[in-house]
Coordinates of C-alpha atoms in Angstrom, one line a residue:
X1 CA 0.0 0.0 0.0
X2 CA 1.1 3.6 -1.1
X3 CA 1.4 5.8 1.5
X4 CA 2.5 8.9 0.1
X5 CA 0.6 12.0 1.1
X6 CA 0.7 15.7 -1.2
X7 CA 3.2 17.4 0.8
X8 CA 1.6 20.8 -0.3
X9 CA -1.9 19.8 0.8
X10 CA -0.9 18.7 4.1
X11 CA 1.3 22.8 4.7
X12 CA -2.3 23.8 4.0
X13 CA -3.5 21.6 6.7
X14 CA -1.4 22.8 9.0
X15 CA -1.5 26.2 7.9
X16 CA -5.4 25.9 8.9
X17 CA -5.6 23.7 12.0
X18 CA -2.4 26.3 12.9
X19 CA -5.3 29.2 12.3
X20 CA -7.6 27.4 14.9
X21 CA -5.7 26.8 17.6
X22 CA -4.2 30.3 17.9
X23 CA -8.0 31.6 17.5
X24 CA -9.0 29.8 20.7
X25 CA -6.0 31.0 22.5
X26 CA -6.9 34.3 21.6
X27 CA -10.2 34.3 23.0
X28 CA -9.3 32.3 25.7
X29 CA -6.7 35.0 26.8
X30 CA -6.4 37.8 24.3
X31 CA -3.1 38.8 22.5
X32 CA -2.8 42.8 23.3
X33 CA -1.6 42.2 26.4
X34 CA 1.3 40.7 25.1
X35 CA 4.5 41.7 23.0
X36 CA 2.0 41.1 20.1
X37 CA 0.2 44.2 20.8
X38 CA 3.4 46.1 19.0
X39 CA 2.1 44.7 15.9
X40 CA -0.9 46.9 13.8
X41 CA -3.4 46.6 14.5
X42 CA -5.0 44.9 11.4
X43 CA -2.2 42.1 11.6
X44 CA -3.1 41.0 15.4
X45 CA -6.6 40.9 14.5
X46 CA -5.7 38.3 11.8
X47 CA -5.2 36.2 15.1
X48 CA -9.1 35.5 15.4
X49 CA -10.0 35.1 11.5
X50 CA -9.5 31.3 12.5
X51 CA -12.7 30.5 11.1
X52 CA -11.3 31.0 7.7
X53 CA -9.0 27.9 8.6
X54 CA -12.2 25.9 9.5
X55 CA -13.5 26.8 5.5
X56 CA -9.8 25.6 4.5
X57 CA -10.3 22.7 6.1
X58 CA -13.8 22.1 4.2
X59 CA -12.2 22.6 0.9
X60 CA -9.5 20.1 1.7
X61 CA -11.7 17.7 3.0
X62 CA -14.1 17.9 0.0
X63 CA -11.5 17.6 -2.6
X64 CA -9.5 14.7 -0.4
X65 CA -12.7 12.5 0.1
X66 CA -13.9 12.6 -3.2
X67 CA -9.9 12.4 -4.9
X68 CA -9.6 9.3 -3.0
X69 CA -13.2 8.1 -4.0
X70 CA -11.8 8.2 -7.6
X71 CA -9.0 6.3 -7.0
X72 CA -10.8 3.6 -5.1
X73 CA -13.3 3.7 -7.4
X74 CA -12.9 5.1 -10.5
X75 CA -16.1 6.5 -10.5
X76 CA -18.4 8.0 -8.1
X77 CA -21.2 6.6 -9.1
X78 CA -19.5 2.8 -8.3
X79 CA -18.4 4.1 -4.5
X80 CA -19.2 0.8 -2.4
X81 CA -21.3 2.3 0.5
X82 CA -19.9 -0.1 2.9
X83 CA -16.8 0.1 2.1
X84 CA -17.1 3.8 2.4
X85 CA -18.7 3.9 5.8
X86 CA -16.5 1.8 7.2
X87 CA -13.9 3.5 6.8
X88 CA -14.9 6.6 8.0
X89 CA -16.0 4.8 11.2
X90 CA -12.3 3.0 11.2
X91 CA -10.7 6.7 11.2
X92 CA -13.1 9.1 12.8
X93 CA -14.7 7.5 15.7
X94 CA -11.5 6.0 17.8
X95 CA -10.0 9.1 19.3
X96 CA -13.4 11.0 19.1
X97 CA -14.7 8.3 21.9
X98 CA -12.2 9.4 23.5
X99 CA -12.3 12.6 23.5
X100 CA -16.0 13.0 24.2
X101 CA -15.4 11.0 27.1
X102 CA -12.1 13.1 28.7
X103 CA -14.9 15.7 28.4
X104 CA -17.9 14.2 30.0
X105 CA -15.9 12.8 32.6
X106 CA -14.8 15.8 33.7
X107 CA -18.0 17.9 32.8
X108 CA -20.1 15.5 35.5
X109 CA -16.8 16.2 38.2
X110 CA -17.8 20.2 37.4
X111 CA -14.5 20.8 36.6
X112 CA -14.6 24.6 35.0
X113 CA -14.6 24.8 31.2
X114 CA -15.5 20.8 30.8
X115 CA -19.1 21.3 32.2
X116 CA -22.3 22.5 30.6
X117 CA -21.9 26.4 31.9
X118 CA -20.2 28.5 29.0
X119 CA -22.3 31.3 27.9
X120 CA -23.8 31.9 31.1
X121 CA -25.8 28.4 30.8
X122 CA -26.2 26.7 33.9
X123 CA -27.0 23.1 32.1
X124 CA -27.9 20.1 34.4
X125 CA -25.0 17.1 33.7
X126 CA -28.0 15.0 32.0
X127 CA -27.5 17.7 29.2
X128 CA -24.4 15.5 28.1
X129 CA -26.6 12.9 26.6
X130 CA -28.4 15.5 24.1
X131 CA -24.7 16.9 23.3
X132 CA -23.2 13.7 23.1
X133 CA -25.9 12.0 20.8
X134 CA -26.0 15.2 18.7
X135 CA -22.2 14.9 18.2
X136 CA -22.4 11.1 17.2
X137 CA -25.2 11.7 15.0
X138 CA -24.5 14.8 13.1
X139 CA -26.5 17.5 14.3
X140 CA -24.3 19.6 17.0
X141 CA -24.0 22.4 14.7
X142 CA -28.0 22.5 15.2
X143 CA -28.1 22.0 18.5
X144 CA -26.1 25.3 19.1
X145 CA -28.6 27.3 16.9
X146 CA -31.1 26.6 20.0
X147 CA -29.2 26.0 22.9
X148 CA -26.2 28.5 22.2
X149 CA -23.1 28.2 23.2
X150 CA -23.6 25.8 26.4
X151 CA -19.8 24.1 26.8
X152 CA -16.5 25.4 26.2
X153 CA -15.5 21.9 25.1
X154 CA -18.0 20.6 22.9
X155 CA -18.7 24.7 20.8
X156 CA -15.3 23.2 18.5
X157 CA -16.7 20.2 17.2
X158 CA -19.9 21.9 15.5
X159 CA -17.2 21.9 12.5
X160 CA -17.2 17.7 13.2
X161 CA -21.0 17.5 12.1
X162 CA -20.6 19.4 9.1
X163 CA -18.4 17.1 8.1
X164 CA -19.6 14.0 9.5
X165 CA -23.2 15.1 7.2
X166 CA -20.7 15.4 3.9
X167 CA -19.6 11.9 4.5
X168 CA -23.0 10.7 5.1
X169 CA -24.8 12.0 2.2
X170 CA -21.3 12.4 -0.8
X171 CA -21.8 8.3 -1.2
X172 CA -25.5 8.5 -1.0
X173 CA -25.7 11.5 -3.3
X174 CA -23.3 10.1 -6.0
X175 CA -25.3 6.3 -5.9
X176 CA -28.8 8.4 -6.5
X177 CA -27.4 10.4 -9.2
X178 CA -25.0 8.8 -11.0
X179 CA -24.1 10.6 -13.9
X180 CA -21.1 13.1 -13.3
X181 CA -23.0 16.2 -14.9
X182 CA -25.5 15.5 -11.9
X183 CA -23.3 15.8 -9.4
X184 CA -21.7 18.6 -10.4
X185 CA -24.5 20.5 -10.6
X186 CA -25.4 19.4 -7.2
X187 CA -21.8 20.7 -6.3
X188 CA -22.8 24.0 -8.2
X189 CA -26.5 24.3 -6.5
X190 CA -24.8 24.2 -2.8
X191 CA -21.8 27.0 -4.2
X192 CA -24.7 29.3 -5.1
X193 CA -26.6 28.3 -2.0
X194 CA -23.8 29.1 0.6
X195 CA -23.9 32.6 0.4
X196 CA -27.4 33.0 0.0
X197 CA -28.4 31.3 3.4
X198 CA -25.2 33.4 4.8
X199 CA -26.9 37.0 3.9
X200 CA -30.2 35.7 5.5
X201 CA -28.4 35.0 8.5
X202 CA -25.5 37.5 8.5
X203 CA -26.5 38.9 12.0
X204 CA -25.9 35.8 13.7
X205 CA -22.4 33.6 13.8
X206 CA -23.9 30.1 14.7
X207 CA -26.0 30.1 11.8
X208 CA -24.4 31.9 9.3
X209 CA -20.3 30.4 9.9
X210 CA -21.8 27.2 11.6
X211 CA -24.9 25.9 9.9
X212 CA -25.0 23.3 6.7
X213 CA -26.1 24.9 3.9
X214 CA -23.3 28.0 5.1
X215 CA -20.5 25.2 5.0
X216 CA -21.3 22.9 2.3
X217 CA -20.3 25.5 -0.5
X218 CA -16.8 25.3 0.3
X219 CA -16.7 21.5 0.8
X220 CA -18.6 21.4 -2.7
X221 CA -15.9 23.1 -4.3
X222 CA -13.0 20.7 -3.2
X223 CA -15.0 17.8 -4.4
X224 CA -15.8 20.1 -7.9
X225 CA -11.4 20.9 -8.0
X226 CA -11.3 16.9 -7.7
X227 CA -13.1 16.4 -10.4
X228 CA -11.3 19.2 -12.5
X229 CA -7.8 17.3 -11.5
X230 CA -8.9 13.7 -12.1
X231 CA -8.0 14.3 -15.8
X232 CA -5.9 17.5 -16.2
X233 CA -3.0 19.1 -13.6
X234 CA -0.8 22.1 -14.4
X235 CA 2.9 22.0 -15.1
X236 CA 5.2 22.2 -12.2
X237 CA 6.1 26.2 -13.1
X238 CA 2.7 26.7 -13.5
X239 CA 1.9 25.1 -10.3
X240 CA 4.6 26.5 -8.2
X241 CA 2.8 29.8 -9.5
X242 CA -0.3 29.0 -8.8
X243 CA 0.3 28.1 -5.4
X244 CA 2.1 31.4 -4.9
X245 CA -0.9 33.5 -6.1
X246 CA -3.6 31.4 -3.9
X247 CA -0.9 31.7 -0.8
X248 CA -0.9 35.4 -1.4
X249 CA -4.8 35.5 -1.8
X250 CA -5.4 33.4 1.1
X251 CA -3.1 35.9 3.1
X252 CA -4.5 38.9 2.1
X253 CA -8.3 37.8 2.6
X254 CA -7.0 36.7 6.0
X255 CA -6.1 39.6 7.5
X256 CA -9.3 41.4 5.9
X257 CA -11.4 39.4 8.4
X258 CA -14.9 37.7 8.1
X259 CA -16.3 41.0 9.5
X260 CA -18.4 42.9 6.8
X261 CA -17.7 40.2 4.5
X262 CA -20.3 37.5 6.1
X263 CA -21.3 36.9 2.9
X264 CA -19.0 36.6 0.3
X265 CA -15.9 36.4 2.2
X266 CA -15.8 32.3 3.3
X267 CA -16.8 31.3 -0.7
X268 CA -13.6 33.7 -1.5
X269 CA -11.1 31.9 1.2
X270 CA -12.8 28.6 -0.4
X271 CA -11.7 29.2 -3.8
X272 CA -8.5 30.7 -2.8
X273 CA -8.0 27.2 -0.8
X274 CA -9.2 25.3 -4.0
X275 CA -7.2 27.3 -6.3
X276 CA -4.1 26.4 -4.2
X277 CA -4.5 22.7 -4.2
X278 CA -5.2 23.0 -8.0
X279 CA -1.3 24.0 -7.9
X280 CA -0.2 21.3 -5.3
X281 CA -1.4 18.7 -7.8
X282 CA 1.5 19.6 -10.1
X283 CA 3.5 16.3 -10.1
X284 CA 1.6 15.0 -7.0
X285 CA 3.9 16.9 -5.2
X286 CA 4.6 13.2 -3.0
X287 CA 7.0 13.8 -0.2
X288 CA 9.0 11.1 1.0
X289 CA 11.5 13.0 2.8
X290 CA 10.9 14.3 6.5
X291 CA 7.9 16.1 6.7
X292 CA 8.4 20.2 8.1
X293 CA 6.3 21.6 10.9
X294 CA 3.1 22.3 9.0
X295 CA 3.1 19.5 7.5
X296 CA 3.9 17.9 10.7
X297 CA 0.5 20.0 11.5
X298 CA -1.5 18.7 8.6
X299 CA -1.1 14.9 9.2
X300 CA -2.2 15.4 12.9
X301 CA -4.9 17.8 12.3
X302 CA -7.8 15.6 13.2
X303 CA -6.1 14.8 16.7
X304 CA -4.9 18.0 17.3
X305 CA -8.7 19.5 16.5
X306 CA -10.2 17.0 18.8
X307 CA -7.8 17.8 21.8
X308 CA -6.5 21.3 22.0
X309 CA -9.3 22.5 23.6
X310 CA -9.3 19.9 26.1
X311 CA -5.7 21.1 26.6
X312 CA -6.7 24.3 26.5
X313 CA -9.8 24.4 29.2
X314 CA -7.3 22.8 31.5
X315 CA -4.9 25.2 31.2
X316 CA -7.9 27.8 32.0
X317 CA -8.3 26.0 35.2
X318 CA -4.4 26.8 36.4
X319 CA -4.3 30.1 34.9
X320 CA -7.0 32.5 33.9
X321 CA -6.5 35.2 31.4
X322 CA -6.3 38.0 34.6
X323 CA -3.8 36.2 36.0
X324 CA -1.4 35.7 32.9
X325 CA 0.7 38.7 32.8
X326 CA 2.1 40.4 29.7
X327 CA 5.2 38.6 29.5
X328 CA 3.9 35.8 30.1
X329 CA 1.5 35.1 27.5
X330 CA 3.7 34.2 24.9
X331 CA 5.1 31.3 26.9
X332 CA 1.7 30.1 27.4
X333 CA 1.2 30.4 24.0
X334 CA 4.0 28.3 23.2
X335 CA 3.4 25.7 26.0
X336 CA -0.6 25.3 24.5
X337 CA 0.7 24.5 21.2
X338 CA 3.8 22.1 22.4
X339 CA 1.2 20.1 24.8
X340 CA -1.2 20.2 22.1
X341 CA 0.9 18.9 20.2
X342 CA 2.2 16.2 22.6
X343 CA -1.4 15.1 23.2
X344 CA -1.8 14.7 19.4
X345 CA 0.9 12.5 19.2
X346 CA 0.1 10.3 21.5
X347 CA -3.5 9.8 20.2
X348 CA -2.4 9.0 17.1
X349 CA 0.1 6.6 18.1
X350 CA -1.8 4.4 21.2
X351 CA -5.5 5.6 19.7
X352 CA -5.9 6.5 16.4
X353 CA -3.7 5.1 14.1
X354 CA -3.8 1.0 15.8
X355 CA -7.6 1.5 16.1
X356 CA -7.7 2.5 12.5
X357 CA -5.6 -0.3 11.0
X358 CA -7.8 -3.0 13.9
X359 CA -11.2 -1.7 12.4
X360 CA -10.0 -1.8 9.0
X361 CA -8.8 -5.3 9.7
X362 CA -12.1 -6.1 11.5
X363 CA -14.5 -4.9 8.5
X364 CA -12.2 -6.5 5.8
X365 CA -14.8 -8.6 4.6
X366 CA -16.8 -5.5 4.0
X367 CA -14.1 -3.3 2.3
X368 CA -12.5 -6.5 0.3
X369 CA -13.9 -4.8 -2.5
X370 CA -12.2 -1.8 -2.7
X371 CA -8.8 -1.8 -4.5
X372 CA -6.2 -0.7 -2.8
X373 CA -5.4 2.9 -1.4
X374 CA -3.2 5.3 -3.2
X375 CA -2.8 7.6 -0.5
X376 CA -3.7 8.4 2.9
X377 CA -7.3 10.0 3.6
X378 CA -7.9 13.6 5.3
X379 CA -9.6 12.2 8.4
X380 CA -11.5 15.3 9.6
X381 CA -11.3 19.1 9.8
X382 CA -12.2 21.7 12.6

């Protein structure tokens, strides 16, 4: 089995799951207080724009799951349901078990930051079975749009059922329709539809950054620059180029911010994204040699999204952001990302990765018809 992994793709992996995790550190303790605050004023904003990462992530999941469909495949319409579904359940639910239940445990102790209290709320511990069940059956993100934001915890993986509803309905979608002209159109109706139902609900955040129909535009377009790549690729110059231009787009809409540009500005940062793994399909870009830190970022990104905030609420319970003093939020800053990082390893090496190759072992008779893969799949995004 090839192994190999886009070495591009997975910089822009980190570059997003990087995004996130400095987001909730910023509004966990705030960045002007800091040496940061020398910085103008527009770039230190760019620190919580981490949402932006989030619609990366879509993209890259979109055009990974359905890349990989192809090659497993060959066609969409022949994607073996079972096969498919297992596994997702094989990489996904491992870690996230574990995860959830770091969380509930310590939610039920009333540990600060793990129980059902953020926003004000005053939830009774019973609430974790609603949370729970809406997390394992893809509705979280729907859940918030009534309850609000009840746990500091659990608010992140909204971004999980998005996600977890692509992978439920891409095989479905592509078995009903069958033809490729179908599902592209499908692809084009939720494009158009994205920031439609985001001017309709530009006034509020958990509907118009967290909600389906506001995500699945960007995840449409990575499965729509999958399909464009399956038969053509540019040139290595032209690809190096074209990676430059996206980098420099994606930059540039980052630091504009999702403020006054509800709308418009997450289908832009999705085409930017899209654009930029256009390029990194030059030559398959395969790296063999040692990956560098973002693409050390990208190939955890799933464990790092499920546990940084776990590693982050703790830390809220040994230091609040009164009590971090200027000079000391950078260290902080550092320590978050090197336990986060920690943590992430060691999921993926006693967790995720010998639960993933177990399950995969365990449901070869249902996946025995699938060829081989050619490379690794995303796993999730934040």
């Amino acid at each position: 089995m090839n192994n190999t992994r886009n070495r591009h793709i997975d910089a822009l992996r980190g570059a997003a799951i990087l995004c996130v995790l400095v987001l909730h550190f910023a509004l966990a303790y705030g960045l002007k207080n800091s040496p940061l605050s020398a910085l103008p004023g527009w770039l230190l904003g760019a620190a919580y724009q981490g949402n932006y990462g989030v619609t990366m992530f879509f993209v890259i999941s979109g055009y990974l799951i359905t890349s990989t469909s192809l090659r497993r495949w060959g066609d969409l319409a022949r994607i073996d349901l079972a096969a498919f579904y297992a596994y997702r359940i094989a990489r996904l639910l491992p870690s996230l078990l574990l995860a959830l239940s770091l969380i509930v445990l310590l939610g039920v102790l009333d540990v600060p930051f793990f129980a059902n209290s953020d926003g004000g709320k005053d939830l009774p511990a019973s609430y974790f079975f609603i949370a729970i069940a809406s997390i394992l059956t893809f509705w979280h993100n729907v859940l918030m749009q009534s309850a609000g934001y009840f746990n500091y915890c659990l608010n992140v993986y909204w971004s999980l059922s998005v996600e977890e509803m692509f992978y439920l309905l891409l095989p479905l979608s592509c078995r009903f329709l069958r033809q490729r002209q179908a599902i592209m159109l499908l692809c084009g109706a939720a494009i158009v539809a994205g920031p439609v139902y985001r001017s309709l609900h530009a006034d509020n955040e958990i509907y118009f950054m967290y909600g389906y129909v506001a995500c699945f535009d960007a995840i449409a377009i990575g499965c729509l620059t999958a399909l464009l790549t399956q038969h053509w690729q540019p040139g290595t110059r032209a690809g190096q180029r074209l990676r430059w231009v996206a980098g420099l787009a994606l930059a540039a809409l980052y630091v504009r911010g999702i403020g006054g540009h509800e709308v418009f500005g997450f289908s832009a940062i999705a085409l930017a994204s899209a654009a930029f793994i256009v390029g990194a399909t030059a030559g398959q870009a395969a790296g063999q040699s040692r990956p560098g830190p973002l693409q050390w970022l990208g190939r955890h990104s799933y464990e790092l999204y499920l546990f940084h905030i776990i590693v982050l609420a703790a830390m809220r319970n040994v230091v609040d952001k009164a009590g971090l003093g200027y000079a000391e939020r950078l260290p902080w800053l550092a320590l978050f990302l090197a336990a986060t990082a920690l943590a992430a390893t060691l999921v993926a090496r006693t967790v995720s990765e010998p639960a993933n190759t177990a399950l995969r072992r365990r449901f070869r008779g249902v996946v025995a018809a699938a060829p081989a893969r050619t490379g690794d799949s995303p796993g999730a995004a934040p």
